[in-house]
Each structure stands twice: as C-alpha cells, then as structure tokens.
PDB file of C-alpha atoms in Angstrom:
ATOM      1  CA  UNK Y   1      -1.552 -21.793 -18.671  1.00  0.00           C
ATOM      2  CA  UNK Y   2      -0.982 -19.494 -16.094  1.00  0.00           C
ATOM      3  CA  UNK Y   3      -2.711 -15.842 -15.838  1.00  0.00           C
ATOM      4  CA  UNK Y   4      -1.497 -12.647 -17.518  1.00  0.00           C
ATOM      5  CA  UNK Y   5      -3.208 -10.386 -15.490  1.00  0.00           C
ATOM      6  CA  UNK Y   6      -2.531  -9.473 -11.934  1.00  0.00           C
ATOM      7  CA  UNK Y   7      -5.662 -10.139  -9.589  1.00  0.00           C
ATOM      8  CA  UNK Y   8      -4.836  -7.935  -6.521  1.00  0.00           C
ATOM      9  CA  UNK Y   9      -4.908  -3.974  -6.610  1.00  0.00           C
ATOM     10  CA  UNK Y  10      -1.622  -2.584  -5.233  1.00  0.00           C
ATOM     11  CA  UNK Y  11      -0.935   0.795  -3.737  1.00  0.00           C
ATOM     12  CA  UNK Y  12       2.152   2.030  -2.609  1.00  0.00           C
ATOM     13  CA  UNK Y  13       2.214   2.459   1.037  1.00  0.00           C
ATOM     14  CA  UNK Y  14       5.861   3.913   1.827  1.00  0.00           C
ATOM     15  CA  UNK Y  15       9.089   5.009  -0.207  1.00  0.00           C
ATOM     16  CA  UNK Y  16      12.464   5.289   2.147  1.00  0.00           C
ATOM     17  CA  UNK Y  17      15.340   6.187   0.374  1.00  0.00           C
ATOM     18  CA  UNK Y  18      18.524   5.837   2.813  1.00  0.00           C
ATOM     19  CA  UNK Y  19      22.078   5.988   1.983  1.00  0.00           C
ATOM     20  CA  UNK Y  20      22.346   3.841  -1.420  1.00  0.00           C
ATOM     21  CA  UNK Y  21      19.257   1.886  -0.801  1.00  0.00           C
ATOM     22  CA  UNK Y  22      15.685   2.475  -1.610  1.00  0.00           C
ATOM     23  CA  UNK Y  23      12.771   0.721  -0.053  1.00  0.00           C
ATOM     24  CA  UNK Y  24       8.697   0.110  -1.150  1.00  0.00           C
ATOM     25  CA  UNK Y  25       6.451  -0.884   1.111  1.00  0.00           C
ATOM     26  CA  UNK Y  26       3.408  -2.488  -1.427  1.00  0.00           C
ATOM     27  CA  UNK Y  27      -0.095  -2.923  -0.168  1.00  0.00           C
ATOM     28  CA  UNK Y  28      -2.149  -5.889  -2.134  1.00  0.00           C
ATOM     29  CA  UNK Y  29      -5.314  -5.661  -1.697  1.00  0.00           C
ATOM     30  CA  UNK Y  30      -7.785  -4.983   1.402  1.00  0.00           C
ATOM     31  CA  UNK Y  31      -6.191  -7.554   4.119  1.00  0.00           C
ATOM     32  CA  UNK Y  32      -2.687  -7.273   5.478  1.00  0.00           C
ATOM     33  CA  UNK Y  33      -0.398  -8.772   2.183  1.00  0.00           C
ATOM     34  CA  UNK Y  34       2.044  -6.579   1.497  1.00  0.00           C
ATOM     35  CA  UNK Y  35       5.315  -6.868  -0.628  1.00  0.00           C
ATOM     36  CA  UNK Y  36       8.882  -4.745   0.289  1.00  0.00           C
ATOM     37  CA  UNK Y  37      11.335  -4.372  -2.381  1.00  0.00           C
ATOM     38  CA  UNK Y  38      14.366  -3.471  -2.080  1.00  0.00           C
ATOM     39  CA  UNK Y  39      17.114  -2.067  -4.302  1.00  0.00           C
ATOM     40  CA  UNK Y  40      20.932  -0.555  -4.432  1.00  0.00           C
ATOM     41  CA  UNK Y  41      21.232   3.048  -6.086  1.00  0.00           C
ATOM     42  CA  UNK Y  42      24.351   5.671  -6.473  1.00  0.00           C
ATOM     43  CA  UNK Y  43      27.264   4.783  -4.534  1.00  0.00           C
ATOM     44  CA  UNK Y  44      26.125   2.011  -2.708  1.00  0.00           C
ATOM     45  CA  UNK Y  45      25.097   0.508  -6.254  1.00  0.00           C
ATOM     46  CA  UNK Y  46      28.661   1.536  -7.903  1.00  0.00           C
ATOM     47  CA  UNK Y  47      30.442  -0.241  -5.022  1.00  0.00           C
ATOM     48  CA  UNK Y  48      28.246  -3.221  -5.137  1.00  0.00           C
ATOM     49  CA  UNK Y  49      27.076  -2.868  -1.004  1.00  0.00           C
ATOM     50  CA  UNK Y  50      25.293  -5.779   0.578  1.00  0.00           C
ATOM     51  CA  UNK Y  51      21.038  -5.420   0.486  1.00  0.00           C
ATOM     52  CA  UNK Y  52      20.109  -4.046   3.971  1.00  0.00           C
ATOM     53  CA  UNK Y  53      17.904  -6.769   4.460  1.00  0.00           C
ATOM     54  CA  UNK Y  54      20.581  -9.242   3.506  1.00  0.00           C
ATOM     55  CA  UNK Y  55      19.794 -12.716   5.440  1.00  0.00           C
ATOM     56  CA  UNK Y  56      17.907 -11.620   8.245  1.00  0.00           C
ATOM     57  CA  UNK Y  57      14.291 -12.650   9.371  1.00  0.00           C
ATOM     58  CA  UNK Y  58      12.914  -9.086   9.096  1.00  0.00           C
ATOM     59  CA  UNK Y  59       9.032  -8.741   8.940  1.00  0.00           C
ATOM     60  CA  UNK Y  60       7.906  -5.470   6.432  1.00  0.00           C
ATOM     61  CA  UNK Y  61       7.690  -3.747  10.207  1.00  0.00           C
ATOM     62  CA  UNK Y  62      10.871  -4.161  11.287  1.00  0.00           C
ATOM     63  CA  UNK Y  63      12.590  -3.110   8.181  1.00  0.00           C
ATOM     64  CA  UNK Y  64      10.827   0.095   8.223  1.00  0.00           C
ATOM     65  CA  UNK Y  65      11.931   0.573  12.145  1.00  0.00           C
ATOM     66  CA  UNK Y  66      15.320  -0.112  10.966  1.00  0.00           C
ATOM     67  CA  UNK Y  67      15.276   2.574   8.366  1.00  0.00           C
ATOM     68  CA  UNK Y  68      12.980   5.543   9.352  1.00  0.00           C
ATOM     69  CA  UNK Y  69      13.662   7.698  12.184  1.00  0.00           C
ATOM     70  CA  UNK Y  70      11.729   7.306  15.644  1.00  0.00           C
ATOM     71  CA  UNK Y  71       9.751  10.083  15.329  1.00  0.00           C
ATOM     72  CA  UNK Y  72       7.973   8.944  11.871  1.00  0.00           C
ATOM     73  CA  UNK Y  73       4.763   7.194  12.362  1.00  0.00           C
ATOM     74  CA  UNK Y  74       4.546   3.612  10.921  1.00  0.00           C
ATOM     75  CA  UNK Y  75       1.607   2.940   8.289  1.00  0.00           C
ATOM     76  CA  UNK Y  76      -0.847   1.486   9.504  1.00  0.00           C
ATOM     77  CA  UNK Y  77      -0.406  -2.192   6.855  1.00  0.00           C
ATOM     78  CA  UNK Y  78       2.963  -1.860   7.968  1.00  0.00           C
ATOM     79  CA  UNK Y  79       2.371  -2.152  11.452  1.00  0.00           C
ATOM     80  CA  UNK Y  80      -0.287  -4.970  10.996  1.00  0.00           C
ATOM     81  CA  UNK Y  81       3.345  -6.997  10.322  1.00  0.00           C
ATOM     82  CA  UNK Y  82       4.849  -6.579  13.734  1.00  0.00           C
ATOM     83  CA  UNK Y  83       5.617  -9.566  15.491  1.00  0.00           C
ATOM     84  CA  UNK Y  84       5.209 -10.555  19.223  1.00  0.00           C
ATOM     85  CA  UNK Y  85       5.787  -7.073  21.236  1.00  0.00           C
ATOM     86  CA  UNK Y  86       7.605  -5.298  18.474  1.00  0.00           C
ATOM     87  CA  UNK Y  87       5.548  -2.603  17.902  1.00  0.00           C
ATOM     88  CA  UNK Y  88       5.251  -1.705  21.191  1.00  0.00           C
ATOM     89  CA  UNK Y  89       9.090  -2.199  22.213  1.00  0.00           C
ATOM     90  CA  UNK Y  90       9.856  -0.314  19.104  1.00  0.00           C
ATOM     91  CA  UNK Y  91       7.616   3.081  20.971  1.00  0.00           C
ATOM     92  CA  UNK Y  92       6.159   3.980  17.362  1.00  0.00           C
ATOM     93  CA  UNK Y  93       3.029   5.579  16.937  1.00  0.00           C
ATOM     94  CA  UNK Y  94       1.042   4.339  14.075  1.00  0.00           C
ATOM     95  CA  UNK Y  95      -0.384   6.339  11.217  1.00  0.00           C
ATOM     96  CA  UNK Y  96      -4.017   5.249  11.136  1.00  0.00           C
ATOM     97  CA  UNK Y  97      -4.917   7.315   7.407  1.00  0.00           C
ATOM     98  CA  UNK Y  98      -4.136   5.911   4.501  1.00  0.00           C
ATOM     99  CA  UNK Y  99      -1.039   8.419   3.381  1.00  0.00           C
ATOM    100  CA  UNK Y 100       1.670   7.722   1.561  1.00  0.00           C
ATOM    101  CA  UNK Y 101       4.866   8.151   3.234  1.00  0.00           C
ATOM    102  CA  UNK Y 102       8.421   9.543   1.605  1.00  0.00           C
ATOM    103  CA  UNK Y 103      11.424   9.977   2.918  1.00  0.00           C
ATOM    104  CA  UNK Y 104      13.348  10.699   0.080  1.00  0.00           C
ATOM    105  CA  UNK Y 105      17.339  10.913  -0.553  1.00  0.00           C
ATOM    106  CA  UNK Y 106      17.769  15.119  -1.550  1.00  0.00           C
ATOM    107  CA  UNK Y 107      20.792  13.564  -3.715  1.00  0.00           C
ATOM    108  CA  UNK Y 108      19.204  10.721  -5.210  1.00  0.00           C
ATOM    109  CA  UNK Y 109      19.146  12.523  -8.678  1.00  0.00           C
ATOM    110  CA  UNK Y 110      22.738  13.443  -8.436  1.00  0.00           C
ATOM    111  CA  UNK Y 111      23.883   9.882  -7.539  1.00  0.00           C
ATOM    112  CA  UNK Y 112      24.504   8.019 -11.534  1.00  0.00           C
ATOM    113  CA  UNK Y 113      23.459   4.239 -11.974  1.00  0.00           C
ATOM    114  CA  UNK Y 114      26.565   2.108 -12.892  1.00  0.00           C
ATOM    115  CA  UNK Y 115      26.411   1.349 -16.458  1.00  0.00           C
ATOM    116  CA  UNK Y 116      28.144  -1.815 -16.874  1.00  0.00           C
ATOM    117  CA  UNK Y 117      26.403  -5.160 -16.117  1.00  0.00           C
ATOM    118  CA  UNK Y 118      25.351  -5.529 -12.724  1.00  0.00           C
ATOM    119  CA  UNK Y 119      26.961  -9.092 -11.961  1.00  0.00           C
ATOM    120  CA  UNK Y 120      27.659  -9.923  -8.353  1.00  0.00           C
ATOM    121  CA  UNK Y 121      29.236 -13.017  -9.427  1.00  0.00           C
ATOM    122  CA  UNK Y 122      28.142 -17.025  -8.638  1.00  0.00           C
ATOM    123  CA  UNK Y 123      29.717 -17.389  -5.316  1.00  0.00           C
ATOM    124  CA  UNK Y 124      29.613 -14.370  -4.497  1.00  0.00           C
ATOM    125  CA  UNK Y 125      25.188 -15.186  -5.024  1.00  0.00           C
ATOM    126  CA  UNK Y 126      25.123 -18.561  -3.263  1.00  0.00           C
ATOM    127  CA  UNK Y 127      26.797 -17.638  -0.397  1.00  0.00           C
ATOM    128  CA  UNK Y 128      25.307 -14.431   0.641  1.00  0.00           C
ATOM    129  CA  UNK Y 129      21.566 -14.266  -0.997  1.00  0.00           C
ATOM    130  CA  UNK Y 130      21.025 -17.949  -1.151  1.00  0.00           C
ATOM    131  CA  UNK Y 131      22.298 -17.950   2.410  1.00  0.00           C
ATOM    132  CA  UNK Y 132      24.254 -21.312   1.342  1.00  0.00           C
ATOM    133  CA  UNK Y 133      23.936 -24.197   2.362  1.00  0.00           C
ATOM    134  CA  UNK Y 134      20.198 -24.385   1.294  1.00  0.00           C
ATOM    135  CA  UNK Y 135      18.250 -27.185   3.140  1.00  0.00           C
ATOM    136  CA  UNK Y 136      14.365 -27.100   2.746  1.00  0.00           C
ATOM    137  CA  UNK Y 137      11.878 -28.649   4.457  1.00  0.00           C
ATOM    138  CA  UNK Y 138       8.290 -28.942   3.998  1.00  0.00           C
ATOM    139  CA  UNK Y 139       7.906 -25.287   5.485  1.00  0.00           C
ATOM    140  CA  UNK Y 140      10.748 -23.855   4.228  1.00  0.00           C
ATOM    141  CA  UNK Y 141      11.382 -24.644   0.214  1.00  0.00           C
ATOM    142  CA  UNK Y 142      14.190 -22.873  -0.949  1.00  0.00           C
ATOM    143  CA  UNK Y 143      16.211 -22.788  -4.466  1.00  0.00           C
ATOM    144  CA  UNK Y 144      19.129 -21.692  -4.878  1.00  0.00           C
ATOM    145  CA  UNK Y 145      19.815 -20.571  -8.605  1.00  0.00           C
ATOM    146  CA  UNK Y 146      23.015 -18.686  -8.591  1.00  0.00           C
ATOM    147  CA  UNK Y 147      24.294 -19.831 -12.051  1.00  0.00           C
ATOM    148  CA  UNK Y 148      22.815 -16.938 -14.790  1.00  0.00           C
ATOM    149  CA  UNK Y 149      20.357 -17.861 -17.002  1.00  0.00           C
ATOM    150  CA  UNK Y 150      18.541 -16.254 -19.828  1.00  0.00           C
ATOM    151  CA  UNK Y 151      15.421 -18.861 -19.611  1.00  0.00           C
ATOM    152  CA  UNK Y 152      12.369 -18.725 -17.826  1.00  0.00           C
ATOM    153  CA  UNK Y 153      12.639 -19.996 -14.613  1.00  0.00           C
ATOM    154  CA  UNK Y 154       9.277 -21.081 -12.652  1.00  0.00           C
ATOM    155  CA  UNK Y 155       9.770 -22.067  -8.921  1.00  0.00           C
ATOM    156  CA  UNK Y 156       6.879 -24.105  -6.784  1.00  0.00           C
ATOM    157  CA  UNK Y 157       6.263 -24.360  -3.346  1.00  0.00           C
ATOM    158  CA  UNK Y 158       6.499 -28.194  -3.776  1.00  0.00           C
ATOM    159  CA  UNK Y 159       8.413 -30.727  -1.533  1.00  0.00           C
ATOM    160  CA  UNK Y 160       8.418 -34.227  -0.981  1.00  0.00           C
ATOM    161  CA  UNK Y 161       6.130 -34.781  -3.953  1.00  0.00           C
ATOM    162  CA  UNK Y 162       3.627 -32.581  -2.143  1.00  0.00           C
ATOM    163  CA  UNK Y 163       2.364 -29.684  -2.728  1.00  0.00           C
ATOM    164  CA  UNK Y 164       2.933 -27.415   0.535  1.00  0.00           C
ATOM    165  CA  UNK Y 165       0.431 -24.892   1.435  1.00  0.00           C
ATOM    166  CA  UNK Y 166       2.784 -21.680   2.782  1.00  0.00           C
ATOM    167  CA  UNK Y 167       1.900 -17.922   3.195  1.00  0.00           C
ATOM    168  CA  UNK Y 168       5.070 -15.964   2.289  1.00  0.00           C
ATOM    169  CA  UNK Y 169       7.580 -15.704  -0.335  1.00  0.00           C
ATOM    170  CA  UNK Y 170      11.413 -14.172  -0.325  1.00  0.00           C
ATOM    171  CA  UNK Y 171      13.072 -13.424  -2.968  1.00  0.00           C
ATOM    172  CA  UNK Y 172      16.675 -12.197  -4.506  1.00  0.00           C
ATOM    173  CA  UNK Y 173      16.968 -11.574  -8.147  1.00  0.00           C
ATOM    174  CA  UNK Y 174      20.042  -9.840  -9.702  1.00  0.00           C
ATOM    175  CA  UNK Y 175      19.276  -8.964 -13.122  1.00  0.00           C
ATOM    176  CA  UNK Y 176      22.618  -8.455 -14.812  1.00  0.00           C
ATOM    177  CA  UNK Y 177      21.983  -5.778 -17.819  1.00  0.00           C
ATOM    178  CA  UNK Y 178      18.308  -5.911 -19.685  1.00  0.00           C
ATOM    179  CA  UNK Y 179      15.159  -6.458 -17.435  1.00  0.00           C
ATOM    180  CA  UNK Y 180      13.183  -9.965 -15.188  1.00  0.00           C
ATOM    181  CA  UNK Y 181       9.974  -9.704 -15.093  1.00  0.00           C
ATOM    182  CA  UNK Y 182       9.367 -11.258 -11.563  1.00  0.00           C
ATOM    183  CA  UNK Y 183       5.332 -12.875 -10.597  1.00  0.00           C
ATOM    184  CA  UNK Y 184       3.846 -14.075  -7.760  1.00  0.00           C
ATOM    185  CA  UNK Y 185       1.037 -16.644  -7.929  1.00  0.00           C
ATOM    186  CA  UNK Y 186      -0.898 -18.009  -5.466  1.00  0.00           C
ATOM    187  CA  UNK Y 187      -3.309 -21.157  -5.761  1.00  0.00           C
ATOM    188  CA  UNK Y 188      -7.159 -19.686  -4.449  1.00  0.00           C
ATOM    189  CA  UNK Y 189     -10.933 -20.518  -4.748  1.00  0.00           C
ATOM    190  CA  UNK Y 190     -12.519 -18.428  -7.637  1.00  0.00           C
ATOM    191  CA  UNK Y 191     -15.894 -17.708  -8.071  1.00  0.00           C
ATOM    192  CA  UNK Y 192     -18.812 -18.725  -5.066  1.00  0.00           C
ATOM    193  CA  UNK Y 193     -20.421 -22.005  -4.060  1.00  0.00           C
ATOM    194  CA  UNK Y 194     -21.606 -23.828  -5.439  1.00  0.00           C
ATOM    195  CA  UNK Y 195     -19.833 -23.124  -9.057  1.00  0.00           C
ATOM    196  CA  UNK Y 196     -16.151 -22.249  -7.058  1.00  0.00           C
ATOM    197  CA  UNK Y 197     -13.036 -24.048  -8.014  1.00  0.00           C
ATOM    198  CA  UNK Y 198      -9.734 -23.267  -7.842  1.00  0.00           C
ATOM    199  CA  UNK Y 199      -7.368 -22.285  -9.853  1.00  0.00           C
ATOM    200  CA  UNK Y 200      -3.850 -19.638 -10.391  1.00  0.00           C
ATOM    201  CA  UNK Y 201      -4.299 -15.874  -9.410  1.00  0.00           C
ATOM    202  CA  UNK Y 202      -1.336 -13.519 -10.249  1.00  0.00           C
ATOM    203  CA  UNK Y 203      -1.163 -11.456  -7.146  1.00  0.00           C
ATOM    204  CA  UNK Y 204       1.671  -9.522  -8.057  1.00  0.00           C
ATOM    205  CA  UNK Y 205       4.367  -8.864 -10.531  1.00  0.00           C
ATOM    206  CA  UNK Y 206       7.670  -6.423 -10.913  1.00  0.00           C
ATOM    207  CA  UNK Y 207      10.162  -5.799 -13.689  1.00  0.00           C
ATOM    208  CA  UNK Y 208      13.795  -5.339 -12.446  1.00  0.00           C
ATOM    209  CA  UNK Y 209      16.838  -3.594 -14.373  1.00  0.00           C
ATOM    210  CA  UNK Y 210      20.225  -4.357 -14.104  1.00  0.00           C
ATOM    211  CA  UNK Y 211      21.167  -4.263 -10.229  1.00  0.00           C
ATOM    212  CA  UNK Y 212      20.424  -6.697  -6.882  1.00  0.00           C
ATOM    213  CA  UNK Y 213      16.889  -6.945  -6.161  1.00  0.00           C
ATOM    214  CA  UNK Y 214      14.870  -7.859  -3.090  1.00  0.00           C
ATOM    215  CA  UNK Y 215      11.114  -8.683  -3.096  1.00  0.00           C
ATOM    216  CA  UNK Y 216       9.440 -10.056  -0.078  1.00  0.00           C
ATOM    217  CA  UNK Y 217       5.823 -11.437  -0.569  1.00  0.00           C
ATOM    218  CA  UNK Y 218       3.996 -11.225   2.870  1.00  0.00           C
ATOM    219  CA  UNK Y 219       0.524 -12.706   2.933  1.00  0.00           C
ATOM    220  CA  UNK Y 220      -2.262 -13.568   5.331  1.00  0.00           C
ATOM    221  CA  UNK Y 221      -3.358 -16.869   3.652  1.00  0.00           C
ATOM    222  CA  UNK Y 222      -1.753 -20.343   3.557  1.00  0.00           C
ATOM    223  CA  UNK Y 223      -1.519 -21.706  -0.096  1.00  0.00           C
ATOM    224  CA  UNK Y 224       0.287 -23.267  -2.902  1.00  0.00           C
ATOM    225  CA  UNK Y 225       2.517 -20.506  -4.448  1.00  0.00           C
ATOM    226  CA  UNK Y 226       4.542 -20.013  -7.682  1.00  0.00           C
ATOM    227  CA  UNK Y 227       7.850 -17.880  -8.581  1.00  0.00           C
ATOM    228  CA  UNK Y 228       7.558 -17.203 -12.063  1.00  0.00           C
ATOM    229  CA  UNK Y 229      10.903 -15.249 -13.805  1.00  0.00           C
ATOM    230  CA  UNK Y 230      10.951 -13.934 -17.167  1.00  0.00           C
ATOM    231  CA  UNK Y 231      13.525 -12.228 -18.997  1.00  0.00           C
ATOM    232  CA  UNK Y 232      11.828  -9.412 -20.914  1.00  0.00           C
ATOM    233  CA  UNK Y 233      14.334  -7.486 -22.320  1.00  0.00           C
ATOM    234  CA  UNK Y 234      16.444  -8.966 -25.648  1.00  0.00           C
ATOM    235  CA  UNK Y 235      19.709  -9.020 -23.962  1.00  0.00           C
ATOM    236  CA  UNK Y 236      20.920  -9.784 -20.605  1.00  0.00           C
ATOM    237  CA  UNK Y 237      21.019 -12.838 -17.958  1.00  0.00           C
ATOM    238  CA  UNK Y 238      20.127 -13.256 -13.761  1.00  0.00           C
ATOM    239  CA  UNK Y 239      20.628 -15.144 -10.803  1.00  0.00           C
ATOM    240  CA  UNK Y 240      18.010 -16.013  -8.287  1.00  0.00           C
ATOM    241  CA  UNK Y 241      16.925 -17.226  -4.921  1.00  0.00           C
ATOM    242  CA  UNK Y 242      13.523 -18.406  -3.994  1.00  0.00           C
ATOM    243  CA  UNK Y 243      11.751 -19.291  -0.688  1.00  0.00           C
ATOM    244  CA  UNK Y 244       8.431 -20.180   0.173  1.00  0.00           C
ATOM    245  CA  UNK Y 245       7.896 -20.356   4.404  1.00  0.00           C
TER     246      UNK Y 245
END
C-alpha cells in the first residue's frame, strides 16, 4: 500500500501572477527538486487560453525568465535549474537569501473564476497537452489519458516490462468541476545500512479544482516514480497526461 504522508518538506519559493496565469515555484526539500505549477485564472480562464508552458521543454528557470521582468533576481533553487549557458545568456542576477518572491496581478481579486465545468474537451486534450502522437521510450514514458474519468488513475514509470529509473515528471491534469488530488512517488532507500531497504516515499502531492493544471516534478535523483490521481471531491471527472523523462 502506498504512503499517506508526504516525506519531503516544501516551501514556496516564488508566486508570478501574469495576465490570466499564475505560477509556483515549490522547493522539496534541501537539494535542488523543485515542482512549478501552473494554472489559468480570470479572463484567460473564462476564454479557456492555452497553459504558458504548453509543449515546450522549459526547465523551472526558464519559465521564470519567461515571465518575470529582467530586473527581478532569480531564486536561488530556481537558478540551480538553468541549463547549459542559460543563466548567464539570460544576464540575471541571482537572489542568494532564501525570500519569497511575488509578483502579484493588482486585479487578480477582481477577475471571477468561470463557474461552469472546466472541460477542454477530448481532442481538444490529446492534441495539445498530450502533445499527440505519444511514443515512449525507455526514457521518455508517456500516457496519454484524455478520455474523463472519475476512477483512480495510478501511472508508473514502467516500459518494456522494466522498471525505468528517471528523475523528472510532467504533468497536465484538467479537473472538470469537484477536485484531483494529484501525488508524486518516488522509489528510495529508507533507513541506514545495514537495516536500509527500499521502499515508496510520497514526495509531493496537490489538490486541483475545476480548471487546466500544470505540475512539473524536477528532481536531482534517478528512480522509479509513480503518478497517483484521485478524485476527492463527490462529483466531477478529469483528463490527464503523464511523463516520466
């Protein structure tokens, strides 16, 4: 049975709120995992506006470049997630303390979440957050679960009839109406030598409400990982996509 309780302290490291679309930057833990969500509020959520992120290989870094202006220092475990010469192409200074950045939208409280079910349709799923055609390979497992569903829906990083030992996770989840409890395992050593085994951790876990959701899971270890998707609320259905790389 797999753990209830999340094993990693989070903090949250930055909030941007842009135009219709809200990002948080998680820290887990002391190394460099971190997790960026992303969601769709007031207009941009009414109209139903592609996720800024949408299928692009963005690290946590280069999202926050993309959405901060160039005069705002990047944190410090977001900068840790630059690759190749990005950081220093991008001219940033980085914020060594550990302080929470905001850059808040001044009429984010003004701007009303749609009411109705949030349902961006099937097709409409597979073709732009499954990035369709889907095609894994044993370092890049990907699922594709645009039909809703009202189930509990667990997805491995298994291929081949192998387990595959990967470090990150992406993920789209729109919850249409009631709330998805999305979690994040990862397959580690507990306990020390010589009475260590292994076993599942929960690193992390999010509930989503009706809307698009995106949750990238950006670690610094190479393991066997697990998508776990609940629907905690009485009502509603989602759609999905999963990949482990």
């Amino acid at each position: 049975m797999l753990p209830a309780d999340v094993s990693m302290h989070s903090r949250l490291v930055a909030k941007v709120q842009k135009q219709g679309h809200e990002f948080s930057f998680i820290a887990l833990g002391e190394e460099d995992d971190i997790v960026v969500i992303e969601r769709l509020y007031g207009n941009a959520y009414s109209n139903q506006e592609k996720g800024v992120i949408k299928n692009e290989e963005l690290t946590p870094f280069d999202v926050f470049v993309q959405v901060t202006n160039n005069n705002i220092e990047v944190p410090d475990r977001i900068a840790k997630t630059a690759s190749k010469e990005a950081l220093k192409a991008s001219g940033r200074q980085i914020q060594k303390f550990e302080k929470q950045v905001e850059i808040l939208d001044a009429n984010y409280v003004e701007l009303n979440q749609k009411a109705a079910c949030y349902d961006v349709g099937a097709t409409n799923f597979r073709n732009t957050y499954c990035y369709a055609p889907v095609s894994s390979t044993p370092s890049n497992i990907e699922f594709c679960d645009e039909g809703a569903r009202t189930s509990a829906l667990t997805r491995e990083s298994y291929f081949g009839g192998s387990w595959r030992e990967l470090d990150d996770t992406r993920t789209w989840t729109n919850v249409i109406c009631g709330r998805v409890r999305v979690q994040f395992y990862a397959w580690k050593k507990d306990g020390i030598w010589p009475w260590s085994d292994y076993k599942w951790f929960l690193e992390y876990q999010v509930d989503f409400d009706n809307g698009i959701w995106y949750a990238n899971h950006l670690t610094s270890n190479n393991t066997e990982r697990k998508v776990v998707r609940t629907r905690i609320s009485g009502t509603g259905s989602y759609r999905s996509y999963t990949r482990f790389h």
